[in-house]
Short mmCIF file of C-alpha atoms in Angstrom, two decimals:
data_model
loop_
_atom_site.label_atom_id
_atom_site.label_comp_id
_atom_site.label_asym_id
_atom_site.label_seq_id
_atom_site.Cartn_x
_atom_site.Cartn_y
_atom_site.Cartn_z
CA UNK A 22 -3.88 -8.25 24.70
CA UNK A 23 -4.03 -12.51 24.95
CA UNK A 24 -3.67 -13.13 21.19
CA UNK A 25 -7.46 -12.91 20.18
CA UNK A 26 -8.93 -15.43 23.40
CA UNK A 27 -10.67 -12.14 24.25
CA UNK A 28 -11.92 -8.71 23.37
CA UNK A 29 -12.88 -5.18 24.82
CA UNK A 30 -14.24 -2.37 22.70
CA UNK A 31 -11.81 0.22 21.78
CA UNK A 32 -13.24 2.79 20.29
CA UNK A 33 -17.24 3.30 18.88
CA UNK A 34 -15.84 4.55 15.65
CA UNK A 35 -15.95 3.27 12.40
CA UNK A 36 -12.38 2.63 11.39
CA UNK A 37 -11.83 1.74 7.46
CA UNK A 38 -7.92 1.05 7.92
CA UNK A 39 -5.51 0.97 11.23
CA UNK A 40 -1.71 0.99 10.87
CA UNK A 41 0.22 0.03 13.55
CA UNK A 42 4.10 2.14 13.88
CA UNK A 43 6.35 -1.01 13.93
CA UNK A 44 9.07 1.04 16.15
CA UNK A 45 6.24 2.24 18.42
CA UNK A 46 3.60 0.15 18.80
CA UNK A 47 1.18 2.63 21.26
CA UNK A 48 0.91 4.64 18.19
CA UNK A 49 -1.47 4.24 16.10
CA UNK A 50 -3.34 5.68 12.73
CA UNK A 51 -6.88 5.05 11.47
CA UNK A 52 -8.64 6.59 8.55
CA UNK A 53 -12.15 7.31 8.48
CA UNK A 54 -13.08 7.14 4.39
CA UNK A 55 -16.78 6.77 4.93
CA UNK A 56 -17.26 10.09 6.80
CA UNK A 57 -14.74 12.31 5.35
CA UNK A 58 -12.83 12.90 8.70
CA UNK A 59 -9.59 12.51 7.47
CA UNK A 60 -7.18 10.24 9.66
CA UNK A 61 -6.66 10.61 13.09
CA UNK A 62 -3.76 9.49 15.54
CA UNK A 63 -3.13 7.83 18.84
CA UNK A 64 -0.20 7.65 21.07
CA UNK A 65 -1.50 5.34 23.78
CA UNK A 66 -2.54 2.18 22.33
CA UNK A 67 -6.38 3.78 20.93
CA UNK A 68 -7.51 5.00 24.14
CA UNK A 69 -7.83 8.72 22.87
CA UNK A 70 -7.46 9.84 18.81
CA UNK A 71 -6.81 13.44 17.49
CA UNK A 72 -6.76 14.49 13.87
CA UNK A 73 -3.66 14.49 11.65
CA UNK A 74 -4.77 16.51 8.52
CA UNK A 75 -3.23 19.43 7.95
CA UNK A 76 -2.11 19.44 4.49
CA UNK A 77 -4.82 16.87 2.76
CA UNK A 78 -7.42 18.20 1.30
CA UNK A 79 -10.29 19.07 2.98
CA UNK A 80 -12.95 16.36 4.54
CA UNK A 81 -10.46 13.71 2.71
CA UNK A 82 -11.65 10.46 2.42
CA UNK A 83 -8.48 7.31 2.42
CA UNK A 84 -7.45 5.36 0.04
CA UNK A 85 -4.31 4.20 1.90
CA UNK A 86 -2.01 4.53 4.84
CA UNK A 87 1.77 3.27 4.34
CA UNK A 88 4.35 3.82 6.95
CA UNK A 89 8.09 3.94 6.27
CA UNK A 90 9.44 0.86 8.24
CA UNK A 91 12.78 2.30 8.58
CA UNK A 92 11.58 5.53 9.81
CA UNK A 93 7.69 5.50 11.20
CA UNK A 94 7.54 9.41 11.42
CA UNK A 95 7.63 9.21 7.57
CA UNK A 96 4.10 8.33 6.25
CA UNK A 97 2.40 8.15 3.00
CA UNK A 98 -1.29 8.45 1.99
CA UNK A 99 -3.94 8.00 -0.89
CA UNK A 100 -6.87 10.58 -0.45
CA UNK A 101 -10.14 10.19 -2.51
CA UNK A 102 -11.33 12.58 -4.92
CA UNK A 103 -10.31 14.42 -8.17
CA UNK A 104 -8.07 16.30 -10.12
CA UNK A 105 -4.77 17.13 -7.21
CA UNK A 106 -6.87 15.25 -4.27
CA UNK A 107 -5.38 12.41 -6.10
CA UNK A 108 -2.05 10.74 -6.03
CA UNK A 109 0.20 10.36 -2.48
CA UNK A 110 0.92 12.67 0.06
CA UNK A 111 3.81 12.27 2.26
CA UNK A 112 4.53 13.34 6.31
CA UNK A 113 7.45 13.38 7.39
CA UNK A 114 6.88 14.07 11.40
CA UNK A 115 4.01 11.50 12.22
CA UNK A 116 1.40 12.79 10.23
CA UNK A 117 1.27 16.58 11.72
CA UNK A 118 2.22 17.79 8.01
CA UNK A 119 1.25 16.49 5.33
CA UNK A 120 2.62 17.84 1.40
CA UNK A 121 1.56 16.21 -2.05
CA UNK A 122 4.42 14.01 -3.70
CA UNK A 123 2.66 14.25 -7.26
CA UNK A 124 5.30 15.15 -9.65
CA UNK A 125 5.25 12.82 -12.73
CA UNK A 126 1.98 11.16 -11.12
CA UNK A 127 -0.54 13.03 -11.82
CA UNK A 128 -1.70 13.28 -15.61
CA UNK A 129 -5.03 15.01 -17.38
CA UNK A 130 -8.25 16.61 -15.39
CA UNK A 131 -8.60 13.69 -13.01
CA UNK A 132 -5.22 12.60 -12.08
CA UNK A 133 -4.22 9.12 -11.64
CA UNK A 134 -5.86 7.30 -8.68
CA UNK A 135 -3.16 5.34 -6.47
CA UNK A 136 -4.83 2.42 -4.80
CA UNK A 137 -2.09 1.52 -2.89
CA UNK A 138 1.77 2.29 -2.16
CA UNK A 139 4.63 -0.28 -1.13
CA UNK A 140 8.07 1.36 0.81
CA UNK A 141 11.28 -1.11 0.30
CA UNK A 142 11.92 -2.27 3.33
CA UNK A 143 15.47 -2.25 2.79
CA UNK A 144 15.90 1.32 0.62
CA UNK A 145 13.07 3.04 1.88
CA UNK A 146 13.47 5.75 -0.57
CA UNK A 147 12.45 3.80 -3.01
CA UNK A 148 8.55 3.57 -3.22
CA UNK A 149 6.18 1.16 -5.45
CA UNK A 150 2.62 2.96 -6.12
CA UNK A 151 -0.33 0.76 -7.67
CA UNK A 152 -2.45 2.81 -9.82
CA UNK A 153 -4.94 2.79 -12.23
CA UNK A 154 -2.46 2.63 -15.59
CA UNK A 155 0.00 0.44 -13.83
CA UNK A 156 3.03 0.43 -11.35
CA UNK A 157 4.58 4.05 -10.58
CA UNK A 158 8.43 3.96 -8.76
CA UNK A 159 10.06 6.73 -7.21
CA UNK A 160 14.00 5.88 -5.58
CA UNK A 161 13.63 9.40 -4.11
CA UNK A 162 10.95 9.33 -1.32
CA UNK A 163 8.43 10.29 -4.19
CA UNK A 164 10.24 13.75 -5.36
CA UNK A 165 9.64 12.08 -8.99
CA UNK A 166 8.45 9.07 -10.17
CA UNK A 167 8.79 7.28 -13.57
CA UNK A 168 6.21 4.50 -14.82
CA UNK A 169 7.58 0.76 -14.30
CA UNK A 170 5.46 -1.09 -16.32
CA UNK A 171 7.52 -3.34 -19.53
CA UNK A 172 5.76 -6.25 -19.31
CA UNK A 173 2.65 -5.79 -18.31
CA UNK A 174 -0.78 -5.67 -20.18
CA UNK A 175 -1.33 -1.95 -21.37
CA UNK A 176 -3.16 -0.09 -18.98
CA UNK A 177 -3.65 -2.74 -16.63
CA UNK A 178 -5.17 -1.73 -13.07
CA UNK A 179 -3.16 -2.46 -10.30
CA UNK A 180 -4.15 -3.02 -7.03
CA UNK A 181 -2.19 -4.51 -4.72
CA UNK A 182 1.57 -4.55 -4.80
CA UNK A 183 3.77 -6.31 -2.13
CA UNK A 184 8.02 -6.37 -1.81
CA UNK A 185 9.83 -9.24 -1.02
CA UNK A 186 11.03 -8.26 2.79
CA UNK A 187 15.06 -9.96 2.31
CA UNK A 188 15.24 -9.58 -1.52
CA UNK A 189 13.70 -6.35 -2.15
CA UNK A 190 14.51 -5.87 -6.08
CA UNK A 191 11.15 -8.74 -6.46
CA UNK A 192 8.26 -7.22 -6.61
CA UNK A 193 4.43 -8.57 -7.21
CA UNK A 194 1.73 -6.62 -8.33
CA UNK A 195 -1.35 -7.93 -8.46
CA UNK A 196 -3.93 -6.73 -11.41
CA UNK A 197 -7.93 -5.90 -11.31
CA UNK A 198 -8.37 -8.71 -14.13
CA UNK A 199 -4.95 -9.88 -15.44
CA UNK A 200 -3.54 -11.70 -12.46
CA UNK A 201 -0.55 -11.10 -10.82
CA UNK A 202 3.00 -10.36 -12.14
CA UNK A 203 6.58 -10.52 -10.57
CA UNK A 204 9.66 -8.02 -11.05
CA UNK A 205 13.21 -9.43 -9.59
CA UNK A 206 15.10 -6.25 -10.95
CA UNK A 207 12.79 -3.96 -9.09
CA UNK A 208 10.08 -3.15 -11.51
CA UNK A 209 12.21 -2.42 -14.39
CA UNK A 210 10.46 -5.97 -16.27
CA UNK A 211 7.95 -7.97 -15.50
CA UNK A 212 6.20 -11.72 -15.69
CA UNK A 213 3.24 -13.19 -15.14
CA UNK A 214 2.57 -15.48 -12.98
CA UNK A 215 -0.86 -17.43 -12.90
CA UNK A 216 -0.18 -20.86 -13.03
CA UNK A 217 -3.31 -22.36 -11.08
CA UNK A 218 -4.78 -19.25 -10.41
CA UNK A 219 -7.96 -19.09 -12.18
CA UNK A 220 -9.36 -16.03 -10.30
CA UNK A 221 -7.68 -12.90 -12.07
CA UNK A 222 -8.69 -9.89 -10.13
CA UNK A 223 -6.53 -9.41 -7.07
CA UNK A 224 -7.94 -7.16 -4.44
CA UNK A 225 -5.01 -7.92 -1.71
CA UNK A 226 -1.30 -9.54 -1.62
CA UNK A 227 0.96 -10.63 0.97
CA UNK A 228 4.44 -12.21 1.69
CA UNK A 229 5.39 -14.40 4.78
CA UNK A 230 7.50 -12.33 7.24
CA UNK A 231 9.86 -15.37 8.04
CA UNK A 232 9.25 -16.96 4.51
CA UNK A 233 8.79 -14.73 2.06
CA UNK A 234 8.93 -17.44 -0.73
CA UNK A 235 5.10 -18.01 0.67
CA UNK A 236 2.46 -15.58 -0.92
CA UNK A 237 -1.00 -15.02 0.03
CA UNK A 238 -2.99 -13.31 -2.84
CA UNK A 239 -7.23 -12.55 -1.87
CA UNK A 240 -9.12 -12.68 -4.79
CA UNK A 241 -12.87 -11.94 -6.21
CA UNK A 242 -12.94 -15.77 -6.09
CA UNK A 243 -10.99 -16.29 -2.75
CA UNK A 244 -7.79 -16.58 -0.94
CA UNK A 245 -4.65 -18.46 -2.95
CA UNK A 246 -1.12 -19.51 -1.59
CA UNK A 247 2.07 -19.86 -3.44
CA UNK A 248 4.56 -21.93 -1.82
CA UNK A 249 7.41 -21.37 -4.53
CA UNK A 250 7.49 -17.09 -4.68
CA UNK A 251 4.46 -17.55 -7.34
CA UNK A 252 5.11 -19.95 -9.36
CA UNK A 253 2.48 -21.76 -8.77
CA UNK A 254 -1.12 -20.74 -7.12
CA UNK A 255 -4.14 -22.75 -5.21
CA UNK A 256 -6.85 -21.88 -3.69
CA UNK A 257 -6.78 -22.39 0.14
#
C-alpha cells in the first residue's frame, strides 16, 4: 500500500497471473495454471478468493485473463488443453458465467491455441487474439472472427499483441521468431519493424500509458525500448 517500500503476504497461493478491474480496484482475478484450479475472484483487495469457473472446462489450466476496460464485468480467457478447451471464452457478469467465443477460431482436431487477447480500449468490441497461425480480430465481442494477417510471415506465432491506448487502429504484434510488426489500419496490413532489434522472439509487449509512442518489448535476449512507436529498437 506505500508504492513497493514494504510488503505483507497476501495470500500462500501460487498465483500464475493477477488482473486488477481498472473501475474497481478491490476486485481482483488470479489464475492458478499449474494446479488446474481454474481462476478464482476477490472483492476485497485478496483477503478472501472464491472460484469463478462455471462454464470452462473442467480443472482448466490459464493461458490468459483480459478484462474489458470499458466494461470490467466483461472478461475474456485462454484455457489450456485440446480440441474446444482451446480458443477464448468470454463472461459477461464478472466471471460467474463463462461461454466459448470460438466461431471461426477454432480449426482441425486441436484447435488453434490463443496465447493472448488485446480489447480496444476505445471500441471494445473489437478484440485482437495472438495465436499460433497469426493475429485473429473480431469487431463483435468475439461472435466471429476473421484472420488479420496480410503482411506477415506465413504462419508466424504470435505472442504478444498490444493497442495503441489514443490511436487504437495501430496495433503491434510481436512474433515467436520474426520480430515484431505494426498495423495503423487495425490489423487489416502489416510491417515489420526490427530496426536494432536483434532478438526476434517476443515473449511480452507494452505501450506507455501517457506516451504511447514509447514501447517496451521483453525478449529471449532481454528487454528493448522504442522511443519513436517502433521504429527503432535497443536494448535497455
Amino acid at each position: 500500500t506505500n508504492g513497493g517500500a514494504s510488503w505483507a503476504l497476501l495470500s500462500p497461493s501460487f498465483f500464475d497471473l493477477l488482473i486488477i478491474d481498472p473501475k474497481t480496484p478491490t476486485t481482483l482475478y488470479a489464475t492458478l495454471s499449474s494446479s488446474g484450479d481454474g481462476i478464482l475472484k476477490s472483492i476485497d483487495g485478496g483477503v478472501n478468493w472464491v472460484p469463478v469457473n462455471d462454464g470452462l472446462p473442467p480443472h482448466p489450466g490459464i493461458r490468459f485473463i483480459t478484462i474489458d476496460p470499458v466494461t470490467p464485468t466483461t472478461l475474456y480467457a485462454g484455457p489450456f488443453g485440446g480440441g474446444t478447451f482451446n480458443g477464448v471464452y468470454k463472461s459477461i457478469d464478472g466471471g460467474a458465467n463463462w461461454v466459448p467465443i470460438n466461431t471461426d477460431l477454432l480449426s482441425g482436431p486441436l484447435g488453434i491455441v490463443v496465447r493472448t487477447l488485446a480489447v480496444d480500449p476505445l471500441a471494445p468490441t473489437t478484440l485482437y487474439a495472438a495465436t499460433e497461425q497469426g493475429v485473429f480480430k473480431s469487431t463483435t465481442g468475439g461472435t466471429d472472427w476473421t484472420q488479420s494477417n496480410t503482411g506477415v510471415p506465413v504462419h508466424a506465432s504470435i505472442y504478444a499483441i498490444a493497442i495503441d491506448p489514443r490511436t487504437s487502429s495501430t496495433v503491434y504484434a510481436g512474433t515467436g521468431g520474426n520480430g515484431i510488426f505494426k498495423s495503423t489500419d487495425a490489423a487489416n496490413t502489416w510491417t515489420a519493424q526490427n530496426a536494432g532489434l536483434f532478438a526476434t522472439q517476443i515473449t511480452t509487449l507494452a505501450s506507455d500509458p501517457t506516451n504511447p509512442q514509447i514501447l517496451y518489448i521483453g525478449t529471449t535476449g532481454g528487454v528493448f525500448k522504442s522511443p519513436d512507436n517502433g521504429i527503432h529498437w535497443a536494448l535497455t
